[in-house]
Amino acid sequence: MSPYELWISFYTMMRKDVVRLFRIWVQTFLPSVITSSLYFLIFGTVLGSRIGQMQGVNYMTFVVPGLVMLAIVTNAYSNSSFTFFQSKFFMRSIDEILVSPTPPWLMIAGFVSGGVIRGVLVGTLVLLISIFFTGLRLAVANMLVILLFAILTALVFALAGLVNGVYAKTIDGINIVPTFVLQPMVYLGGVFYSIHSLPQAARYVTYINPIFYLINGFRYGFLGVADIPLWVSLTVLSGLIVALIAINWYLIRKGLGLKQ
Amino acid sequence: MNALTINDLKKTYSNGVVALSGVSLAIPEGDFFALLGPNGAGKTTLIGITAGLVNKTSGTVSVFDYDIDRRPEKARTLLGLVGQEINFNPFENPIDIVVNQAGYYGIPRKVAIPRAERLLADLGLADKAREQSRTLSGGMKRRLMIARALVNEPRFLILDEPTAGVDVELRRGMWEYLSGLSARGLTVLLTTHYLEEAEQLAKHVAIINKGQIIVNGTMQDVLAMHDGDGAAENGFRGGRLEEVFLRLTAEK
Ligand SMILES: Nc1ncnc2c1ncn2[C@@H]1O[C@H](COP(=O)(O)OP(=O)(O)OP(=O)(O)O)[C@@H](O)[C@H]1O
Ligand SMILES: [Mg+2]
């Protein structure tokens, strides 16, 4: 395929998913808006005032990047795991792509694109809600860093969700990971607290959690402070992205769960 | 040139079922080729491997001399597939299904939309183009699959039981449509359990049984194997091809 044809194929996959996202917006955009509003109400307003300051800012401001990140992670992940799973399981419409000249790497890009878009869009919505709850007093140290980390986060978890979608044999197979792996990872990754408030042993556990690197870069973008330097976050994330692309490429090229 | 060249193709599924045990087959360009065989003979497996939906165990397959392993993109660009099972998203509209399929081949929407509309109209689906495809009848779904398979203007069309569940009148209409395509130079590979259909349409015919080709030749040659004996077995009388088929695939 020529570069133009590759682009058309990519655009087709992306467009199809974006159309779907907006058609079923109640399922795709609304849930995170509601849960994050609840978080802001409970953690920010009710409990936040008792917690006081964290890393030199009031708790509400501290927790905003975490909530935006949580929304990006869960939406990007579930989008690509679900769309991939349903297209291979439900009427096997993935055959439409498999019989076409679209190469495996482009298929990955196509399936991941919807997850990235949904992650970033829902993240933006949650950010808007947080501005509402914090009364426009939200700190923004570096908009570019925020955007970069939002996209990287969405990319990492859309890719991870795709791996999940490839392996899943039943619908439970795509629900288990978000509940038992993703949620704990997010909660323990320093989204709601600074690791400086953790005992030493717990800090080491945090260092192997990719969420920690994402939230740090992200929080740096908002607050201008982070637990670790920005370049460390970027290096870890780039490594993760490369590894996840390689895994997906291997699985899809081999046709795991796709071809008998 | 051959539209399809298959050499010593073998397929053993992961559960140990041997679906193809050394199949070789050539379909010349412009041919209308019928691949016949009883249920479970290996037809869909052979087609799946050719179209890139099933991994083969060994052997080689080329589409217009493009090896499906070494030049998969070229091979697939020249191919259109109407699969045995309905495999589109029932919540999408026919027009979207066909236009998106074109997209996967790198055909932009401004080219694909008029083309899809024309194909759907040709196949009698113009007034259904913008309704959810789950509301289509069984025969309409088949025709939607044909429209989808033609949107990339393939030179080789594979149809795996396209007339299953299609009523007599529509089936005739479909034959006419396929003959028209064939007359314009499209190479067609058809599987069907309606043997009179194959007899009407095909120039060449192969019969596959238990993963092996047992007969392969022109329709005349195969029909000439009909000897008039053994006819009206069990009191039924079929077409000539049907009787040859039954004799050759009968359990010994
Ligand atoms: N996914 C699969 N896993 C295991 N075995 C399979 C699979 N698909 C097909 N088979 C087996 O392979 C053999 C050939 O099946 P295939 O679908 O190719 O036959 P067919 O000629 O198309 O039959 P039909 O006329 O019923 O469509 C059968 O024994 C079938 O049970
Ligand atoms: Mg079959």
Coordinates of C-alpha atoms and ligand atoms in Angstrom, one line a residue:
Chain A
M1 CA 0.0 0.0 0.0
S2 CA 1.2 3.5 -0.7
P3 CA 1.5 6.0 2.1
Y4 CA -1.7 7.6 1.0
E5 CA -3.5 4.3 1.0
L6 CA -2.1 3.5 4.4
W7 CA -3.4 6.8 5.7
I8 CA -6.9 6.1 4.2
S9 CA -7.0 2.8 5.9
F10 CA -5.9 4.3 9.2
Y11 CA -8.4 7.1 8.9
T12 CA -11.2 4.6 8.2
M13 CA -10.5 2.6 11.4
M14 CA -10.1 5.8 13.4
R15 CA -13.2 7.5 12.0
K16 CA -15.3 4.4 12.5
D17 CA -14.4 4.3 16.2
V18 CA -14.9 8.0 16.7
V19 CA -18.4 7.8 15.2
R20 CA -19.2 5.0 17.5
L21 CA -17.8 6.9 20.5
F22 CA -20.1 9.9 19.9
R23 CA -23.1 7.7 19.0
I24 CA -23.0 5.9 22.4
W25 CA -21.7 8.9 24.4
V26 CA -23.8 7.9 27.4
Q27 CA -21.6 4.8 27.7
T28 CA -18.3 6.3 26.6
F29 CA -18.1 9.8 27.9
L30 CA -20.6 10.2 30.7
P31 CA -19.5 7.6 33.2
S32 CA -16.1 9.3 33.9
V33 CA -17.8 12.6 34.1
I34 CA -20.1 11.3 36.8
T35 CA -17.5 9.4 38.8
S36 CA -15.0 12.3 38.8
S37 CA -17.7 14.7 39.9
L38 CA -18.3 12.4 42.9
Y39 CA -14.6 12.2 43.6
F40 CA -14.3 16.0 43.6
L41 CA -17.3 16.2 45.9
I42 CA -16.1 13.7 48.4
F43 CA -12.3 13.9 48.4
G44 CA -12.0 17.5 47.3
T45 CA -14.7 19.2 49.2
V46 CA -15.6 17.0 52.2
L47 CA -12.3 15.3 53.0
G48 CA -9.9 17.5 51.3
S49 CA -10.3 20.3 53.8
R50 CA -9.2 18.0 56.6
I51 CA -6.2 16.6 54.7
G52 CA -4.8 20.1 54.2
Q53 CA -1.7 20.5 52.1
M54 CA 0.2 18.0 49.9
Q55 CA 3.5 18.9 48.2
G56 CA 2.9 22.5 49.1
V57 CA -0.5 22.9 47.5
N58 CA -4.0 22.3 48.8
Y59 CA -5.3 18.8 48.5
M60 CA -7.9 19.6 45.9
T61 CA -5.4 21.1 43.5
F62 CA -3.1 18.1 44.2
V63 CA -5.7 15.5 43.3
V64 CA -6.9 17.1 40.0
P65 CA -4.1 15.6 37.9
G66 CA -4.7 12.2 39.5
L67 CA -8.4 12.2 38.6
V68 CA -7.7 13.4 35.0
M69 CA -5.2 10.6 34.7
L70 CA -7.5 8.0 36.2
A71 CA -10.1 8.9 33.5
I72 CA -7.5 8.7 30.7
V73 CA -6.2 5.4 31.9
T74 CA -9.5 3.6 32.2
N75 CA -11.1 5.0 29.1
A76 CA -8.1 4.4 26.8
Y77 CA -7.7 0.9 28.1
S78 CA -11.3 -0.2 28.0
N79 CA -11.8 1.3 24.6
S80 CA -9.2 -0.6 22.7
S81 CA -9.7 -3.8 24.7
F82 CA -13.4 -3.7 24.0
T83 CA -13.4 -2.6 20.3
F84 CA -10.9 -5.3 19.5
F85 CA -12.6 -8.0 21.5
Q86 CA -16.0 -7.2 20.0
S87 CA -14.8 -7.1 16.4
K88 CA -13.2 -10.5 16.7
F89 CA -15.9 -12.1 18.8
F90 CA -19.1 -10.4 17.8
M91 CA -19.9 -11.4 14.2
R92 CA -16.1 -11.5 13.4
S93 CA -16.2 -8.2 11.6
I94 CA -12.4 -8.0 12.1
D95 CA -12.3 -10.3 9.1
E96 CA -13.0 -7.2 7.1
I97 CA -9.6 -5.8 8.0
L98 CA -7.8 -9.2 7.9
V99 CA -8.7 -9.9 4.3
S100 CA -7.6 -6.4 3.3
P101 CA -4.0 -5.3 2.5
T102 CA -3.9 -3.3 5.8
P103 CA -0.7 -4.5 7.5
P104 CA -0.7 -5.7 11.2
W105 CA 1.1 -2.6 12.4
L106 CA -1.5 -0.3 10.9
M107 CA -4.2 -2.4 12.5
I108 CA -2.6 -1.7 15.8
A109 CA -2.5 2.0 15.1
G110 CA -6.1 1.9 14.0
F111 CA -7.4 0.1 17.1
V112 CA -5.2 2.2 19.4
S113 CA -6.3 5.5 17.9
G114 CA -9.8 5.3 19.2
G115 CA -8.6 4.6 22.7
V116 CA -6.2 7.6 22.6
I117 CA -8.9 9.9 21.3
R118 CA -11.4 8.7 23.9
G119 CA -8.8 8.9 26.7
V120 CA -7.8 12.5 25.8
L121 CA -11.3 13.7 25.3
V122 CA -12.6 12.2 28.6
G123 CA -9.5 13.5 30.3
T124 CA -10.4 17.0 29.0
L125 CA -13.9 16.7 30.2
V126 CA -12.7 15.7 33.7
L127 CA -10.3 18.7 33.6
L128 CA -13.2 21.0 32.8
I129 CA -15.2 19.6 35.7
S130 CA -12.2 20.0 38.0
I131 CA -11.9 23.7 37.0
F132 CA -15.6 24.0 37.9
F133 CA -15.0 22.4 41.3
T134 CA -11.8 24.2 42.1
G135 CA -13.3 27.5 41.0
L136 CA -10.8 28.2 38.2
R137 CA -8.0 28.3 40.8
L138 CA -6.3 25.4 39.0
A139 CA -2.6 25.7 38.6
V140 CA -1.1 25.1 35.1
A141 CA 2.7 25.2 35.1
N142 CA 3.3 23.9 31.6
M143 CA 0.4 23.2 29.2
L144 CA 2.7 21.3 26.8
V145 CA 3.9 18.9 29.4
I146 CA 0.2 18.2 30.4
L147 CA -0.7 17.6 26.8
L148 CA 2.3 15.4 26.2
F149 CA 1.7 13.2 29.2
A150 CA -2.1 13.0 28.5
I151 CA -1.3 11.6 25.1
L152 CA 1.5 9.3 26.3
T153 CA -0.8 8.0 29.1
A154 CA -3.6 7.3 26.7
L155 CA -1.2 5.6 24.3
V156 CA 0.3 3.3 26.9
F157 CA -3.0 2.2 28.2
A158 CA -4.7 1.9 24.8
L159 CA -1.8 -0.4 23.8
A160 CA -2.1 -2.4 27.0
G161 CA -5.9 -2.7 26.4
L162 CA -5.2 -4.0 23.0
V163 CA -3.0 -6.8 24.3
N164 CA -5.8 -7.6 26.7
G165 CA -8.3 -7.6 23.8
V166 CA -6.1 -10.0 21.8
Y167 CA -5.8 -12.4 24.7
A168 CA -9.4 -12.2 25.9
K169 CA -11.5 -15.3 25.1
T170 CA -14.6 -14.1 26.9
I171 CA -16.2 -10.8 27.8
D172 CA -15.0 -11.4 31.4
G173 CA -11.5 -11.6 30.0
I174 CA -11.6 -7.9 29.3
N175 CA -13.3 -6.9 32.6
I176 CA -11.0 -8.7 34.9
V177 CA -7.8 -6.7 34.3
P178 CA -9.3 -3.3 34.8
T179 CA -10.8 -4.3 38.1
F180 CA -8.0 -6.4 39.5
V181 CA -5.0 -4.8 38.0
L182 CA -5.7 -1.4 36.6
Q183 CA -7.6 0.1 39.5
P184 CA -5.2 -1.0 42.2
M185 CA -2.3 0.2 40.0
V186 CA -3.9 3.6 39.7
Y187 CA -4.7 3.9 43.4
L188 CA -1.3 2.8 44.5
G189 CA 0.6 4.7 41.9
G190 CA 0.7 8.0 43.7
V191 CA -2.5 9.4 42.2
F192 CA -4.0 10.5 45.6
Y193 CA -0.8 11.1 47.6
S194 CA 2.8 12.0 47.2
I195 CA 5.2 9.1 47.6
H196 CA 7.0 11.2 50.2
S197 CA 4.2 10.3 52.6
L198 CA 4.9 6.6 52.1
P199 CA 7.3 4.4 54.1
Q200 CA 10.5 3.4 52.3
A201 CA 9.4 -0.1 51.4
A202 CA 6.2 1.1 49.9
R203 CA 8.1 3.6 47.8
Y204 CA 10.1 0.8 46.1
V205 CA 6.8 -0.9 45.1
T206 CA 5.6 2.3 43.7
Y207 CA 8.8 2.6 41.5
I208 CA 7.7 -0.5 39.4
N209 CA 4.3 1.0 38.8
P210 CA 4.1 2.7 35.4
I211 CA 1.3 4.9 36.7
F212 CA 3.7 6.5 39.0
Y213 CA 5.8 7.9 36.1
L214 CA 2.8 9.1 34.2
I215 CA 1.2 10.9 37.2
N216 CA 4.5 12.5 38.0
G217 CA 5.0 14.0 34.6
F218 CA 1.4 15.0 34.5
R219 CA 1.5 16.6 38.0
Y220 CA 4.6 18.4 37.0
G221 CA 2.7 20.0 34.1
F222 CA 0.1 21.2 36.5
L223 CA 2.0 22.1 39.7
G224 CA 5.6 22.4 38.5
V225 CA 6.7 19.9 41.1
A226 CA 7.1 16.2 41.0
D227 CA 8.5 13.3 43.0
I228 CA 11.0 12.4 40.3
P229 CA 12.7 14.3 37.3
L230 CA 10.7 14.6 34.1
W231 CA 13.2 12.8 31.9
V232 CA 13.0 9.7 34.0
S233 CA 9.3 9.6 33.5
L234 CA 9.7 10.2 29.8
T235 CA 12.3 7.4 29.4
V236 CA 10.2 4.9 31.3
L237 CA 7.1 5.7 29.3
S238 CA 8.9 5.5 25.9
G239 CA 10.3 2.2 26.8
L240 CA 6.9 0.9 27.8
I241 CA 5.3 2.2 24.6
V242 CA 8.0 0.5 22.4
A243 CA 7.6 -2.8 24.4
L244 CA 3.8 -2.7 24.1
I245 CA 3.9 -2.0 20.3
A246 CA 6.3 -4.9 19.9
I247 CA 4.0 -7.3 21.8
N248 CA 1.0 -6.2 19.9
W249 CA 2.7 -6.5 16.6
Y250 CA 3.9 -10.0 17.4
L251 CA 0.5 -11.2 18.6
I252 CA -1.5 -9.7 15.7
R253 CA 0.9 -10.7 13.0
K254 CA 0.8 -14.2 14.3
G255 CA -2.9 -14.0 14.4
L256 CA -3.3 -15.0 18.0
G257 CA -7.0 -15.5 18.7
L258 CA -7.7 -14.2 15.2
K259 CA -6.6 -17.0 12.8
Q260 CA -7.0 -20.7 13.5
Chain B
M1 CA -1.6 -16.5 -15.7
N2 CA -3.4 -18.3 -12.9
A3 CA -5.7 -16.4 -10.6
L4 CA -5.0 -19.0 -8.0
T5 CA -2.2 -21.5 -7.6
I6 CA -2.2 -23.9 -4.7
N7 CA 0.6 -26.3 -4.1
D8 CA 0.5 -29.2 -1.7
L9 CA -1.5 -27.3 0.8
K10 CA -1.9 -28.9 4.3
K11 CA -3.9 -27.7 7.3
T12 CA -4.2 -29.4 10.6
Y13 CA -6.2 -27.4 13.2
S14 CA -5.0 -27.0 16.7
N15 CA -7.5 -29.7 17.9
G16 CA -5.8 -32.2 15.6
V17 CA -8.4 -32.2 12.8
V18 CA -6.8 -32.6 9.4
A19 CA -8.8 -30.3 7.2
L20 CA -6.5 -30.3 4.1
S21 CA -4.1 -33.1 3.4
G22 CA -2.0 -32.0 0.4
V23 CA -4.3 -30.0 -2.0
S24 CA -3.0 -28.7 -5.3
L25 CA -5.2 -26.6 -7.5
A26 CA -4.9 -24.1 -10.3
I27 CA -7.6 -21.7 -11.4
P28 CA -6.8 -19.9 -14.7
E29 CA -7.6 -16.2 -15.0
G30 CA -11.1 -15.5 -16.2
D31 CA -12.4 -18.9 -15.1
F32 CA -15.6 -19.7 -13.3
F33 CA -14.5 -22.4 -11.0
A34 CA -16.8 -24.5 -8.7
L35 CA -15.2 -26.1 -5.7
L36 CA -17.6 -28.8 -4.5
G37 CA -17.5 -31.2 -1.6
P38 CA -19.6 -32.5 1.3
N39 CA -19.9 -30.8 4.6
G40 CA -16.5 -30.7 6.4
A41 CA -14.5 -31.5 3.2
G42 CA -12.2 -28.5 3.7
K43 CA -13.6 -25.9 1.3
T44 CA -13.9 -23.1 3.8
T45 CA -10.5 -23.9 5.2
L46 CA -8.9 -23.7 1.7
I47 CA -10.6 -20.4 1.1
G48 CA -9.7 -19.0 4.6
I49 CA -6.1 -19.7 3.9
T50 CA -6.2 -18.0 0.5
A51 CA -7.9 -14.9 2.0
G52 CA -5.6 -14.7 5.0
L53 CA -8.1 -15.7 7.7
V54 CA -6.6 -19.1 8.5
N55 CA -2.9 -20.0 9.0
K56 CA -1.8 -22.9 6.9
T57 CA 0.3 -25.8 8.1
S58 CA 2.4 -26.1 4.9
G59 CA 2.3 -25.7 1.2
T60 CA 2.1 -22.5 -1.0
V61 CA -0.7 -20.3 -2.2
S62 CA -0.4 -17.6 -4.8
V63 CA -3.0 -15.1 -6.1
F64 CA -2.0 -13.9 -9.6
D65 CA 1.5 -15.1 -8.9
Y66 CA 1.8 -13.2 -5.6
D67 CA 2.7 -15.5 -2.8
I68 CA 0.3 -15.0 0.1
D69 CA 3.2 -15.2 2.6
R70 CA 5.8 -13.1 0.7
R71 CA 3.5 -10.5 -0.9
P72 CA 0.3 -10.6 1.2
E73 CA -0.7 -7.0 0.4
K74 CA -0.5 -7.5 -3.3
A75 CA -2.4 -10.8 -3.1
R76 CA -5.2 -9.4 -0.9
T77 CA -5.6 -6.3 -3.1
L78 CA -6.6 -8.5 -6.0
L79 CA -9.0 -10.6 -4.0
G80 CA -12.6 -10.3 -2.9
L81 CA -14.2 -12.7 -0.4
V82 CA -17.8 -13.5 0.3
G83 CA -17.4 -15.7 3.4
Q84 CA -19.6 -18.6 4.4
E85 CA -20.6 -16.9 7.7
I86 CA -22.2 -13.5 8.0
N87 CA -19.4 -11.4 9.3
F88 CA -20.4 -7.7 9.4
N89 CA -21.4 -5.7 12.4
P90 CA -25.2 -5.9 12.4
F91 CA -25.5 -2.4 14.0
E92 CA -23.8 -0.7 11.0
N93 CA -25.6 0.4 7.8
P94 CA -24.9 -1.4 4.6
I95 CA -23.5 1.8 3.1
D96 CA -21.0 2.2 6.0
I97 CA -20.0 -1.4 5.9
V98 CA -19.2 -1.3 2.2
V99 CA -17.5 2.2 2.3
N100 CA -15.4 1.2 5.4
Q101 CA -14.3 -2.0 3.6
A102 CA -13.1 0.1 0.7
G103 CA -11.2 2.2 3.3
Y104 CA -9.2 -0.8 4.5
Y105 CA -8.0 -1.2 0.9
G106 CA -6.9 2.5 0.8
I107 CA -9.8 3.7 -1.3
P108 CA -10.9 7.2 -0.1
R109 CA -14.5 8.0 0.8
K110 CA -15.2 10.2 -2.2
V111 CA -14.4 7.3 -4.5
A112 CA -15.9 4.6 -2.3
I113 CA -19.3 6.2 -1.6
P114 CA -20.6 6.4 -5.2
R115 CA -19.1 3.0 -5.8
A116 CA -20.8 1.5 -2.8
E117 CA -24.1 3.1 -3.8
R118 CA -23.9 1.6 -7.2
L119 CA -23.0 -1.9 -5.9
L120 CA -25.8 -1.8 -3.4
A121 CA -28.2 -0.7 -6.1
D122 CA -27.0 -3.4 -8.5
L123 CA -27.7 -6.0 -5.8
G124 CA -31.1 -4.6 -5.0
L125 CA -30.2 -3.1 -1.7
A126 CA -30.6 0.6 -2.6
D127 CA -33.5 1.3 -0.3
K128 CA -31.8 -0.6 2.6
A129 CA -28.5 1.2 2.3
R130 CA -29.1 3.4 5.3
E131 CA -30.9 1.0 7.6
Q132 CA -29.2 -1.1 10.3
S133 CA -28.0 -4.2 8.6
R134 CA -29.5 -6.5 11.2
T135 CA -32.9 -5.6 9.8
L136 CA -32.0 -7.2 6.4
S137 CA -33.3 -10.6 5.5
G138 CA -30.9 -13.6 5.2
G139 CA -30.8 -13.2 1.4
M140 CA -30.2 -9.5 1.6
K141 CA -27.3 -10.1 4.0
R142 CA -25.7 -12.4 1.5
R143 CA -26.0 -9.7 -1.2
L144 CA -24.6 -7.1 1.1
M145 CA -21.6 -9.4 1.5
I146 CA -21.2 -9.6 -2.3
A147 CA -21.3 -5.8 -2.5
R148 CA -18.7 -5.5 0.2
A149 CA -16.4 -8.1 -1.6
L150 CA -16.6 -6.1 -4.9
V151 CA -15.9 -2.7 -3.6
N152 CA -12.1 -3.0 -4.0
E153 CA -12.7 -4.0 -7.7
P154 CA -11.0 -7.4 -7.2
R155 CA -9.8 -9.5 -10.1
F156 CA -10.6 -12.7 -8.3
L157 CA -13.8 -13.2 -6.4
I158 CA -14.3 -16.1 -3.9
L159 CA -17.8 -17.0 -2.9
D160 CA -18.3 -19.5 -0.1
E161 CA -21.9 -20.7 -0.4
P162 CA -23.3 -17.3 -1.4
T163 CA -26.7 -18.7 -2.2
A164 CA -27.3 -20.5 1.1
G165 CA -30.7 -19.4 2.3
V166 CA -31.5 -17.4 -0.8
D167 CA -34.9 -18.1 -2.4
V168 CA -35.2 -19.5 -6.0
E169 CA -35.9 -16.2 -7.7
L170 CA -33.1 -14.3 -6.0
R171 CA -30.7 -17.1 -6.5
R172 CA -31.4 -16.9 -10.3
G173 CA -30.8 -13.2 -10.1
M174 CA -27.5 -13.8 -8.3
W175 CA -26.4 -16.3 -10.9
E176 CA -27.1 -13.7 -13.6
Y177 CA -25.2 -11.1 -11.7
L178 CA -22.2 -13.4 -11.2
S179 CA -22.3 -14.6 -14.8
G180 CA -22.2 -10.9 -15.9
L181 CA -19.2 -10.3 -13.7
S182 CA -17.5 -13.4 -15.0
A183 CA -18.2 -12.3 -18.6
R184 CA -16.4 -9.0 -17.9
G185 CA -13.3 -10.9 -17.0
L186 CA -13.6 -11.4 -13.2
T187 CA -12.3 -14.8 -12.1
V188 CA -14.7 -16.6 -9.8
L189 CA -14.3 -19.4 -7.3
L190 CA -17.6 -20.6 -6.0
T191 CA -18.6 -23.2 -3.4
T192 CA -22.1 -24.4 -3.2
H193 CA -24.2 -27.4 -2.2
Y194 CA -26.7 -26.7 -5.0
L195 CA -25.0 -28.7 -7.7
E196 CA -27.4 -27.6 -10.5
E197 CA -26.1 -24.1 -9.8
A198 CA -22.5 -25.2 -10.3
E199 CA -23.5 -27.1 -13.4
Q200 CA -25.1 -24.0 -14.8
L201 CA -22.4 -21.6 -14.0
A202 CA -19.0 -23.2 -13.8
K203 CA -16.4 -23.9 -16.6
H204 CA -14.2 -25.9 -14.3
V205 CA -15.0 -28.0 -11.3
A206 CA -13.1 -29.7 -8.5
I207 CA -14.5 -32.0 -6.0
I208 CA -12.9 -32.1 -2.6
N209 CA -13.5 -34.8 0.0
K210 CA -11.9 -35.3 3.4
G211 CA -9.2 -32.7 2.6
Q212 CA -8.2 -34.1 -0.8
I213 CA -9.1 -33.2 -4.3
I214 CA -10.7 -36.3 -5.9
V215 CA -11.7 -34.8 -9.2
N216 CA -10.6 -31.7 -11.1
G217 CA -11.4 -30.9 -14.7
T218 CA -13.7 -29.0 -17.0
M219 CA -17.4 -29.3 -16.4
Q220 CA -17.8 -31.3 -19.6
D221 CA -15.2 -33.8 -18.5
V222 CA -16.7 -34.3 -15.1
L223 CA -20.2 -34.6 -16.5
A224 CA -18.9 -37.1 -18.9
M225 CA -18.1 -39.3 -16.0
H226 CA -21.8 -39.7 -15.6
D227 CA -22.6 -43.2 -16.8
G228 CA -26.4 -43.4 -16.3
D229 CA -26.0 -46.3 -13.9
G230 CA -26.8 -45.9 -10.3
A231 CA -29.2 -43.2 -11.2
A232 CA -32.5 -42.8 -9.3
E233 CA -30.9 -44.3 -6.2
N234 CA -33.3 -44.4 -3.3
G235 CA -35.9 -43.3 -5.8
F236 CA -34.4 -39.8 -6.1
R237 CA -33.2 -38.4 -9.4
G238 CA -30.8 -35.4 -9.5
G239 CA -28.9 -33.6 -12.2
R240 CA -25.9 -35.3 -13.8
L241 CA -23.3 -33.5 -11.7
E242 CA -25.2 -34.4 -8.6
E243 CA -25.0 -38.1 -9.4
V244 CA -21.3 -38.0 -10.3
F245 CA -20.7 -36.1 -7.0
L246 CA -22.7 -38.7 -5.0
R247 CA -20.9 -41.6 -6.6
L248 CA -17.4 -40.1 -6.0
T249 CA -18.0 -38.9 -2.5
A250 CA -19.9 -42.0 -1.3
E251 CA -18.5 -43.7 1.8
K252 CA -16.8 -46.9 0.6
Ligands
LIG1 N1 -11.7 -23.6 13.6 C1 -11.7 -24.9 13.5 N2 -11.1 -25.6 14.5 C2 -11.0 -26.9 14.4 N3 -11.5 -27.6 13.3 C3 -12.1 -26.9 12.3 C4 -12.2 -25.5 12.4 N4 -12.8 -25.1 11.2 C5 -13.1 -26.2 10.5 N5 -12.6 -27.3 11.2 C6 -12.7 -28.7 10.7 O1 -12.0 -28.8 9.5 C7 -12.7 -29.6 8.6 C8 -13.0 -28.9 7.3 O2 -13.9 -27.8 7.6 P1 -14.4 -26.7 6.5 O3 -15.2 -25.7 7.2 O4 -13.2 -26.3 5.8 O5 -15.3 -27.6 5.6 P2 -16.3 -27.2 4.4 O6 -15.9 -28.0 3.2 O7 -16.3 -25.7 4.2 O8 -17.7 -27.7 5.0 P3 -19.2 -27.0 4.8 O9 -19.7 -27.5 3.4 O10 -20.0 -27.7 5.8 O11 -19.1 -25.6 4.9 C9 -14.0 -30.1 9.3 O12 -13.7 -31.4 9.9 C10 -14.2 -29.1 10.4 O13 -14.7 -29.7 11.5
MG2 MG -17.6 -24.3 4.4

